[in-house]
Amino acid sequence: MVRLFTFEDARDLLLKGKQRGYRFLLSKLSFSGTSRTISAFDKSAQFSSNWWDIPYIQKHWNKRISGNETQGYEAYFVNSVLGKRSNLKLLSIGSGSCEHEIRFAGYRNFKMITCVDLSPFNIELAQKKASKKNLTNIEFICANLANLDLSKKQFDIVMFNASLHHFKKVDSLLSNTILPLLPQDGILLINEFVGANRLQFPREQIKTINQAIKLIPKRLRRRLNTSLYKNSFSGSGLVRMYIADPSECVDSYNIMPAIHKHFKVLDERPYGGNILMSALKDIAHNFIEESDETKSVLDKLIAVEDDYLKKHPSDFVFGVYQKK
């Protein structure tokens, strides 16, 4: 189902002005697609309210990925895949503020972790975090991957954390850029959105998202920094998606077929997101502080999503792969 404009687009325009400021909205008038992508991850991004901010949801992911709500995927990957392997070099592409990469740098397995990201703000923030921890096995490069010469480099692990869905022609990227960077036993690590291109969700998914929203009490549906309440969800329009960030989910639907084509599966853990991501967008701040009520509501939403996943593939996947 393709949508050009939706009510959600109009609401999002209003909300982004209130939450992230009108300077952020003006940045979307740039003719440069790269500039619009960078602005999506500027300092104002911290004033958004998304499902990944909720500690209870983070525990839910951990349980789906590692089997233990207190163990993140970094510890799981090191313990279950790497074991005693050492002197490893990891390349993280689209590393953001490097929260996960900095955690990896705390393990002795890694000789060097190289973080590459488009956003100067993210790179500066990551450098400050690493400096506070006195880490010497992590480096940061602010660059567009397309302009970065890695032809003479080789890494034991290439990682995409919520970044692979920003690349067009994923199959070509994996075959022409990523595979040459890896030795024969090299590993691809992903934690990714792999759902519909440009977030063009099917009707049934949008219908189920709205059913989930109706399960949330009104006081927990207040949108961040407004007096408005979330009552429904109509999906994203293509025009707004392109203007806001032309790289967003540009080829996300083809991520899993491309990976399975070029890599063999070592570990693959789908963990949902089909319903939770959209149902909790802009209202996640109401669930940061855990209470019996918030946990009860989130459990209901998780149950709705689990029921949906019985017949539909997961929109988010954690996976570990090796060259074929």
mmCIF file of C-alpha atoms in Angstrom:
data_model
loop_
_atom_site.group_PDB
_atom_site.id
_atom_site.type_symbol
_atom_site.label_atom_id
_atom_site.label_comp_id
_atom_site.label_asym_id
_atom_site.label_seq_id
_atom_site.Cartn_x
_atom_site.Cartn_y
_atom_site.Cartn_z
ATOM 1 C CA MET A 1 0.000 0.000 0.000
ATOM 2 C CA VAL A 2 1.648 3.260 -1.157
ATOM 3 C CA ARG A 3 0.697 6.548 0.527
ATOM 4 C CA LEU A 4 1.862 9.980 -0.683
ATOM 5 C CA PHE A 5 0.406 12.101 2.147
ATOM 6 C CA THR A 6 -1.275 11.109 5.406
ATOM 7 C CA PHE A 7 -2.783 12.736 8.496
ATOM 8 C CA GLU A 8 0.284 11.421 10.316
ATOM 9 C CA ASP A 9 2.481 13.632 8.127
ATOM 10 C CA ALA A 10 0.564 16.767 9.154
ATOM 11 C CA ARG A 11 0.688 15.819 12.815
ATOM 12 C CA ASP A 12 4.382 15.027 12.587
ATOM 13 C CA LEU A 13 5.119 18.426 11.053
ATOM 14 C CA LEU A 14 3.411 20.145 13.980
ATOM 15 C CA LEU A 15 5.051 17.919 16.572
ATOM 16 C CA LYS A 16 8.571 18.225 15.158
ATOM 17 C CA GLY A 17 8.239 22.005 15.287
ATOM 18 C CA LYS A 18 7.284 21.841 18.964
ATOM 19 C CA GLN A 19 9.747 19.096 19.939
ATOM 20 C CA ARG A 20 12.825 19.846 17.835
ATOM 21 C CA GLY A 21 12.327 23.495 16.913
ATOM 22 C CA TYR A 22 11.561 25.271 13.680
ATOM 23 C CA ARG A 23 15.247 25.527 12.809
ATOM 24 C CA PHE A 24 15.103 21.745 12.425
ATOM 25 C CA LEU A 25 12.098 22.078 10.083
ATOM 26 C CA LEU A 26 13.908 24.698 8.009
ATOM 27 C CA SER A 27 16.830 22.285 7.573
ATOM 28 C CA LYS A 28 14.471 20.052 5.584
ATOM 29 C CA LEU A 29 14.244 22.708 2.871
ATOM 30 C CA SER A 30 17.821 21.968 1.777
ATOM 31 C CA PHE A 31 18.232 20.691 -1.785
ATOM 32 C CA SER A 32 20.961 18.345 -0.520
ATOM 33 C CA GLY A 33 19.630 14.905 0.409
ATOM 34 C CA THR A 34 22.769 14.244 2.464
ATOM 35 C CA SER A 35 22.234 17.451 4.455
ATOM 36 C CA ARG A 36 18.640 16.466 5.205
ATOM 37 C CA THR A 37 19.833 13.047 6.373
ATOM 38 C CA ILE A 38 22.472 14.599 8.660
ATOM 39 C CA SER A 39 19.918 17.002 10.144
ATOM 40 C CA ALA A 40 17.732 14.026 11.140
ATOM 41 C CA PHE A 41 20.451 13.099 13.650
ATOM 42 C CA ASP A 42 21.399 16.547 14.955
ATOM 43 C CA LYS A 43 21.360 17.689 18.577
ATOM 44 C CA SER A 44 17.585 18.182 18.559
ATOM 45 C CA ALA A 45 17.078 14.417 18.070
ATOM 46 C CA GLN A 46 17.412 14.028 21.846
ATOM 47 C CA PHE A 47 14.021 15.743 22.215
ATOM 48 C CA SER A 48 12.149 12.962 20.423
ATOM 49 C CA SER A 49 10.150 10.242 22.147
ATOM 50 C CA ASN A 50 10.644 6.769 20.698
ATOM 51 C CA TRP A 51 10.137 3.170 21.757
ATOM 52 C CA TRP A 52 13.858 2.489 22.090
ATOM 53 C CA ASP A 53 13.971 4.959 25.016
ATOM 54 C CA ILE A 54 11.803 2.741 27.231
ATOM 55 C CA PRO A 55 13.786 0.560 29.709
ATOM 56 C CA TYR A 56 11.011 -2.077 29.838
ATOM 57 C CA ILE A 57 11.123 -2.379 26.037
ATOM 58 C CA GLN A 58 14.920 -2.674 26.145
ATOM 59 C CA LYS A 59 14.534 -5.604 28.566
ATOM 60 C CA HIS A 60 12.009 -7.107 26.161
ATOM 61 C CA TRP A 61 14.557 -6.926 23.311
ATOM 62 C CA ASN A 62 17.281 -8.411 25.472
ATOM 63 C CA LYS A 63 15.071 -11.368 26.364
ATOM 64 C CA ARG A 64 14.240 -11.973 22.697
ATOM 65 C CA ILE A 65 17.882 -11.742 21.626
ATOM 66 C CA SER A 66 19.948 -13.151 24.490
ATOM 67 C CA GLY A 67 17.289 -14.957 26.509
ATOM 68 C CA ASN A 68 18.126 -12.755 29.492
ATOM 69 C CA GLU A 69 16.458 -9.376 30.022
ATOM 70 C CA THR A 70 19.567 -8.031 31.757
ATOM 71 C CA GLN A 71 22.019 -9.059 29.001
ATOM 72 C CA GLY A 72 22.343 -6.772 25.996
ATOM 73 C CA TYR A 73 23.295 -8.027 22.559
ATOM 74 C CA GLU A 74 26.916 -6.910 22.989
ATOM 75 C CA ALA A 75 27.571 -9.331 25.850
ATOM 76 C CA TYR A 76 25.566 -12.032 24.087
ATOM 77 C CA PHE A 77 27.580 -11.639 20.871
ATOM 78 C CA VAL A 78 30.931 -11.696 22.679
ATOM 79 C CA ASN A 79 30.052 -14.678 24.842
ATOM 80 C CA SER A 80 28.146 -16.820 22.336
ATOM 81 C CA VAL A 81 30.002 -16.032 19.101
ATOM 82 C CA LEU A 82 33.458 -14.621 19.776
ATOM 83 C CA GLY A 83 34.389 -16.595 22.867
ATOM 84 C CA LYS A 84 38.158 -16.332 23.341
ATOM 85 C CA ARG A 85 38.897 -14.806 19.910
ATOM 86 C CA SER A 86 41.114 -11.772 20.330
ATOM 87 C CA ASN A 87 42.984 -9.067 18.447
ATOM 88 C CA LEU A 88 39.846 -8.395 16.432
ATOM 89 C CA LYS A 89 39.121 -5.344 14.288
ATOM 90 C CA LEU A 90 35.518 -4.173 14.013
ATOM 91 C CA LEU A 91 34.139 -1.616 11.573
ATOM 92 C CA SER A 92 30.828 0.021 12.475
ATOM 93 C CA ILE A 93 29.133 1.829 9.594
ATOM 94 C CA GLY A 94 26.608 4.510 10.509
ATOM 95 C CA SER A 95 27.682 4.249 14.128
ATOM 96 C CA GLY A 96 25.666 7.200 15.491
ATOM 97 C CA SER A 97 26.827 8.177 18.968
ATOM 98 C CA CYS A 98 28.535 4.763 19.320
ATOM 99 C CA GLU A 99 26.706 3.524 22.403
ATOM 100 C CA HIS A 100 27.093 -0.122 21.355
ATOM 101 C CA GLU A 101 30.606 0.271 19.938
ATOM 102 C CA ILE A 102 31.841 1.810 23.186
ATOM 103 C CA ARG A 103 30.448 -1.190 25.051
ATOM 104 C CA PHE A 104 32.294 -3.519 22.691
ATOM 105 C CA ALA A 105 35.502 -1.553 23.264
ATOM 106 C CA GLY A 106 35.322 -2.583 26.918
ATOM 107 C CA TYR A 107 35.955 -6.221 25.930
ATOM 108 C CA ARG A 108 39.492 -7.532 25.497
ATOM 109 C CA ASN A 109 38.488 -9.304 22.292
ATOM 110 C CA PHE A 110 38.894 -6.103 20.282
ATOM 111 C CA LYS A 111 42.172 -4.618 19.110
ATOM 112 C CA MET A 112 40.474 -1.696 17.374
ATOM 113 C CA ILE A 113 36.935 -0.544 16.725
ATOM 114 C CA THR A 114 36.478 1.925 13.868
ATOM 115 C CA CYS A 115 33.310 4.024 13.890
ATOM 116 C CA VAL A 116 32.132 5.808 10.743
ATOM 117 C CA ASP A 117 29.213 8.245 10.734
ATOM 118 C CA LEU A 118 27.927 11.153 8.646
ATOM 119 C CA SER A 119 26.935 13.347 11.584
ATOM 120 C CA PRO A 120 29.600 15.628 13.157
ATOM 121 C CA PHE A 121 27.378 15.939 16.241
ATOM 122 C CA ASN A 122 27.255 12.151 16.711
ATOM 123 C CA ILE A 123 31.000 11.756 16.232
ATOM 124 C CA GLU A 124 31.810 14.539 18.696
ATOM 125 C CA LEU A 125 29.426 13.042 21.258
ATOM 126 C CA ALA A 126 30.975 9.580 20.806
ATOM 127 C CA GLN A 127 34.506 10.944 21.216
ATOM 128 C CA LYS A 128 33.542 12.558 24.510
ATOM 129 C CA LYS A 129 31.985 9.301 25.782
ATOM 130 C CA ALA A 130 35.062 7.272 24.843
ATOM 131 C CA SER A 131 37.400 9.832 26.377
ATOM 132 C CA LYS A 132 35.549 9.667 29.699
ATOM 133 C CA LYS A 133 36.077 5.903 29.730
ATOM 134 C CA ASN A 134 39.770 6.247 28.757
ATOM 135 C CA LEU A 135 39.302 3.879 25.818
ATOM 136 C CA THR A 136 42.281 3.556 23.497
ATOM 137 C CA ASN A 137 40.956 0.838 21.167
ATOM 138 C CA ILE A 138 38.291 2.896 19.407
ATOM 139 C CA GLU A 139 38.553 5.518 16.666
ATOM 140 C CA PHE A 140 36.064 7.818 14.965
ATOM 141 C CA ILE A 141 35.724 8.938 11.356
ATOM 142 C CA CYS A 142 33.176 11.541 10.251
ATOM 143 C CA ALA A 143 32.563 10.665 6.613
ATOM 144 C CA ASN A 144 30.162 9.370 4.012
ATOM 145 C CA LEU A 145 30.936 5.707 3.317
ATOM 146 C CA ALA A 146 30.685 6.431 -0.415
ATOM 147 C CA ASN A 147 33.624 8.849 -0.123
ATOM 148 C CA LEU A 148 35.754 6.679 2.152
ATOM 149 C CA ASP A 149 38.538 4.588 0.652
ATOM 150 C CA LEU A 150 38.610 1.257 2.474
ATOM 151 C CA SER A 151 40.062 -0.735 -0.418
ATOM 152 C CA LYS A 152 43.264 -1.601 1.466
ATOM 153 C CA LYS A 153 41.546 -2.279 4.786
ATOM 154 C CA GLN A 154 40.286 -5.522 6.260
ATOM 155 C CA PHE A 155 38.150 -6.104 9.325
ATOM 156 C CA ASP A 156 37.137 -9.225 11.225
ATOM 157 C CA ILE A 157 33.644 -7.838 11.853
ATOM 158 C CA VAL A 158 31.477 -5.315 10.020
ATOM 159 C CA MET A 159 28.574 -3.984 12.047
ATOM 160 C CA PHE A 160 25.360 -2.166 11.173
ATOM 161 C CA ASN A 161 23.300 -0.986 14.121
ATOM 162 C CA ALA A 162 20.132 0.748 12.855
ATOM 163 C CA SER A 163 22.085 2.008 9.843
ATOM 164 C CA LEU A 164 21.911 -0.557 7.027
ATOM 165 C CA HIS A 165 18.324 0.497 6.293
ATOM 166 C CA HIS A 166 19.701 3.925 5.293
ATOM 167 C CA PHE A 167 21.578 2.489 2.304
ATOM 168 C CA LYS A 168 20.076 2.071 -1.134
ATOM 169 C CA LYS A 169 20.870 -1.007 -3.233
ATOM 170 C CA VAL A 170 21.727 -3.154 -0.214
ATOM 171 C CA ASP A 171 22.623 -6.187 -2.330
ATOM 172 C CA SER A 172 25.236 -4.185 -4.232
ATOM 173 C CA LEU A 173 26.582 -2.642 -1.003
ATOM 174 C CA LEU A 174 27.081 -6.058 0.586
ATOM 175 C CA SER A 175 28.640 -7.703 -2.456
ATOM 176 C CA ASN A 176 30.843 -4.846 -3.679
ATOM 177 C CA THR A 177 31.799 -3.030 -0.471
ATOM 178 C CA ILE A 178 31.283 -5.221 2.601
ATOM 179 C CA LEU A 179 32.397 -8.682 1.429
ATOM 180 C CA PRO A 180 35.849 -7.446 0.247
ATOM 181 C CA LEU A 181 36.456 -5.984 3.726
ATOM 182 C CA LEU A 182 36.052 -9.363 5.426
ATOM 183 C CA PRO A 183 38.378 -12.394 5.559
ATOM 184 C CA GLN A 184 36.916 -15.825 4.816
ATOM 185 C CA ASP A 185 35.728 -16.270 8.405
ATOM 186 C CA GLY A 186 34.650 -12.606 8.654
ATOM 187 C CA ILE A 187 31.433 -11.731 10.427
ATOM 188 C CA LEU A 188 28.555 -9.411 9.573
ATOM 189 C CA LEU A 189 26.655 -8.200 12.651
ATOM 190 C CA ILE A 190 23.321 -6.410 12.319
ATOM 191 C CA ASN A 191 20.672 -4.978 14.599
ATOM 192 C CA GLU A 192 18.281 -3.589 12.016
ATOM 193 C CA PHE A 193 14.907 -2.463 10.790
ATOM 194 C CA VAL A 194 14.137 -4.806 7.891
ATOM 195 C CA GLY A 195 10.493 -3.950 7.285
ATOM 196 C CA ALA A 196 8.652 -2.116 4.519
ATOM 197 C CA ASN A 197 10.531 0.351 2.312
ATOM 198 C CA ARG A 198 9.835 3.965 3.291
ATOM 199 C CA LEU A 199 7.666 2.641 6.158
ATOM 200 C CA GLN A 200 4.838 1.875 3.732
ATOM 201 C CA PHE A 201 3.181 -0.556 6.121
ATOM 202 C CA PRO A 202 0.362 -2.785 4.858
ATOM 203 C CA ARG A 203 -3.243 -2.019 5.898
ATOM 204 C CA GLU A 204 -3.393 -4.887 8.386
ATOM 205 C CA GLN A 205 -0.317 -3.607 10.213
ATOM 206 C CA ILE A 206 -1.722 -0.065 10.507
ATOM 207 C CA LYS A 207 -5.060 -1.490 11.673
ATOM 208 C CA THR A 208 -3.288 -3.513 14.391
ATOM 209 C CA ILE A 209 -1.213 -0.499 15.471
ATOM 210 C CA ASN A 210 -4.454 1.437 16.002
ATOM 211 C CA GLN A 211 -5.917 -1.443 18.000
ATOM 212 C CA ALA A 212 -2.848 -1.293 20.236
ATOM 213 C CA ILE A 213 -3.136 2.479 20.716
ATOM 214 C CA LYS A 214 -6.717 2.009 21.982
ATOM 215 C CA LEU A 215 -5.342 -0.174 24.801
ATOM 216 C CA ILE A 216 -3.304 2.737 26.191
ATOM 217 C CA PRO A 217 -4.999 4.909 28.855
ATOM 218 C CA LYS A 218 -5.401 8.535 27.815
ATOM 219 C CA ARG A 219 -2.926 9.984 30.321
ATOM 220 C CA LEU A 220 -0.210 7.748 28.831
ATOM 221 C CA ARG A 221 -1.003 8.968 25.309
ATOM 222 C CA ARG A 222 0.070 12.592 25.797
ATOM 223 C CA ARG A 223 2.554 13.533 23.082
ATOM 224 C CA LEU A 224 5.945 14.913 24.120
ATOM 225 C CA ASN A 225 6.033 18.659 24.917
ATOM 226 C CA THR A 226 2.412 19.188 23.863
ATOM 227 C CA SER A 227 -1.104 19.063 25.261
ATOM 228 C CA LEU A 228 -2.082 16.787 22.369
ATOM 229 C CA TYR A 229 -2.977 13.118 22.746
ATOM 230 C CA LYS A 230 -2.231 10.230 20.417
ATOM 231 C CA ASN A 231 -5.524 8.719 19.325
ATOM 232 C CA SER A 232 -4.651 7.089 16.020
ATOM 233 C CA PHE A 233 -1.918 6.272 13.507
ATOM 234 C CA SER A 234 -2.270 6.575 9.726
ATOM 235 C CA GLY A 235 1.256 5.742 8.558
ATOM 236 C CA SER A 236 3.915 7.788 6.788
ATOM 237 C CA GLY A 237 3.546 9.373 3.370
ATOM 238 C CA LEU A 238 6.243 9.003 0.730
ATOM 239 C CA VAL A 239 6.637 12.741 0.211
ATOM 240 C CA ARG A 240 7.286 13.443 3.888
ATOM 241 C CA MET A 241 9.640 10.476 4.139
ATOM 242 C CA TYR A 242 11.733 11.792 1.255
ATOM 243 C CA ILE A 243 11.792 15.389 2.497
ATOM 244 C CA ALA A 244 12.586 14.455 6.112
ATOM 245 C CA ASP A 245 15.356 11.955 5.314
ATOM 246 C CA PRO A 246 15.738 10.568 1.770
ATOM 247 C CA SER A 247 17.815 7.676 3.123
ATOM 248 C CA GLU A 248 15.223 6.442 5.628
ATOM 249 C CA CYS A 249 14.270 2.807 4.906
ATOM 250 C CA VAL A 250 15.148 3.304 1.245
ATOM 251 C CA ASP A 251 15.797 -0.423 0.633
ATOM 252 C CA SER A 252 15.007 -1.966 4.015
ATOM 253 C CA TYR A 253 12.707 -4.676 2.637
ATOM 254 C CA ASN A 254 15.602 -6.194 0.678
ATOM 255 C CA ILE A 255 18.038 -6.389 3.593
ATOM 256 C CA MET A 256 17.264 -9.953 4.654
ATOM 257 C CA PRO A 257 17.173 -11.449 1.118
ATOM 258 C CA ALA A 258 20.503 -9.747 0.320
ATOM 259 C CA ILE A 259 22.153 -10.965 3.523
ATOM 260 C CA HIS A 260 20.924 -14.532 3.027
ATOM 261 C CA LYS A 261 22.212 -14.412 -0.545
ATOM 262 C CA HIS A 262 25.780 -13.498 0.412
ATOM 263 C CA PHE A 263 26.173 -14.838 3.967
ATOM 264 C CA LYS A 264 25.362 -17.936 5.966
ATOM 265 C CA VAL A 265 23.405 -17.550 9.203
ATOM 266 C CA LEU A 266 25.267 -18.075 12.474
ATOM 267 C CA ASP A 267 22.535 -16.601 14.658
ATOM 268 C CA GLU A 268 19.329 -14.747 13.781
ATOM 269 C CA ARG A 269 16.885 -13.342 16.307
ATOM 270 C CA PRO A 270 13.765 -11.483 15.074
ATOM 271 C CA TYR A 271 12.330 -9.360 17.891
ATOM 272 C CA GLY A 272 9.279 -7.585 16.502
ATOM 273 C CA GLY A 273 8.757 -3.842 16.480
ATOM 274 C CA ASN A 274 5.966 -4.062 13.893
ATOM 275 C CA ILE A 275 3.406 -2.672 16.347
ATOM 276 C CA LEU A 276 5.380 -1.269 19.277
ATOM 277 C CA MET A 277 7.508 1.191 17.278
ATOM 278 C CA SER A 278 4.581 3.100 15.783
ATOM 279 C CA ALA A 279 2.162 2.729 18.704
ATOM 280 C CA LEU A 280 4.701 4.257 21.116
ATOM 281 C CA LYS A 281 6.150 6.938 18.835
ATOM 282 C CA ASP A 282 5.903 10.414 20.456
ATOM 283 C CA ILE A 283 4.431 9.002 23.688
ATOM 284 C CA ALA A 284 7.292 6.758 24.856
ATOM 285 C CA HIS A 285 8.348 9.333 27.493
ATOM 286 C CA ASN A 286 5.218 8.397 29.462
ATOM 287 C CA PHE A 287 6.645 4.888 29.950
ATOM 288 C CA ILE A 288 10.214 5.711 30.993
ATOM 289 C CA GLU A 289 9.412 5.474 34.686
ATOM 290 C CA GLU A 290 8.258 1.922 35.386
ATOM 291 C CA SER A 291 5.124 1.323 37.404
ATOM 292 C CA ASP A 292 2.632 -1.502 37.670
ATOM 293 C CA GLU A 293 0.377 0.409 35.273
ATOM 294 C CA THR A 294 3.006 1.120 32.590
ATOM 295 C CA LYS A 295 4.308 -2.449 32.703
ATOM 296 C CA SER A 296 0.765 -3.817 32.442
ATOM 297 C CA VAL A 297 0.023 -1.623 29.412
ATOM 298 C CA LEU A 298 3.306 -2.536 27.708
ATOM 299 C CA ASP A 299 2.642 -6.231 28.306
ATOM 300 C CA LYS A 300 -0.710 -5.825 26.525
ATOM 301 C CA LEU A 301 0.970 -4.111 23.581
ATOM 302 C CA ILE A 302 3.632 -6.823 23.409
ATOM 303 C CA ALA A 303 0.884 -9.458 23.362
ATOM 304 C CA VAL A 304 -0.813 -7.676 20.433
ATOM 305 C CA GLU A 305 2.488 -7.587 18.562
ATOM 306 C CA ASP A 306 3.259 -11.238 19.302
ATOM 307 C CA ASP A 307 -0.129 -12.212 17.908
ATOM 308 C CA TYR A 308 0.564 -10.179 14.756
ATOM 309 C CA LEU A 309 3.989 -11.815 14.350
ATOM 310 C CA LYS A 310 2.407 -15.268 14.165
ATOM 311 C CA LYS A 311 1.471 -14.484 10.559
ATOM 312 C CA HIS A 312 3.965 -11.763 9.581
ATOM 313 C CA PRO A 313 7.770 -11.421 9.506
ATOM 314 C CA SER A 314 9.455 -9.268 12.137
ATOM 315 C CA ASP A 315 10.348 -5.669 11.282
ATOM 316 C CA PHE A 316 13.484 -5.817 13.439
ATOM 317 C CA VAL A 317 16.211 -8.459 13.439
ATOM 318 C CA PHE A 318 19.417 -9.059 15.335
ATOM 319 C CA GLY A 319 21.678 -11.278 13.256
ATOM 320 C CA VAL A 320 25.182 -12.705 13.046
ATOM 321 C CA TYR A 321 26.408 -13.952 9.658
ATOM 322 C CA GLN A 322 29.571 -15.320 8.037
ATOM 323 C CA LYS A 323 30.793 -15.207 4.481
ATOM 324 C CA LYS A 324 29.624 -18.141 2.372
#
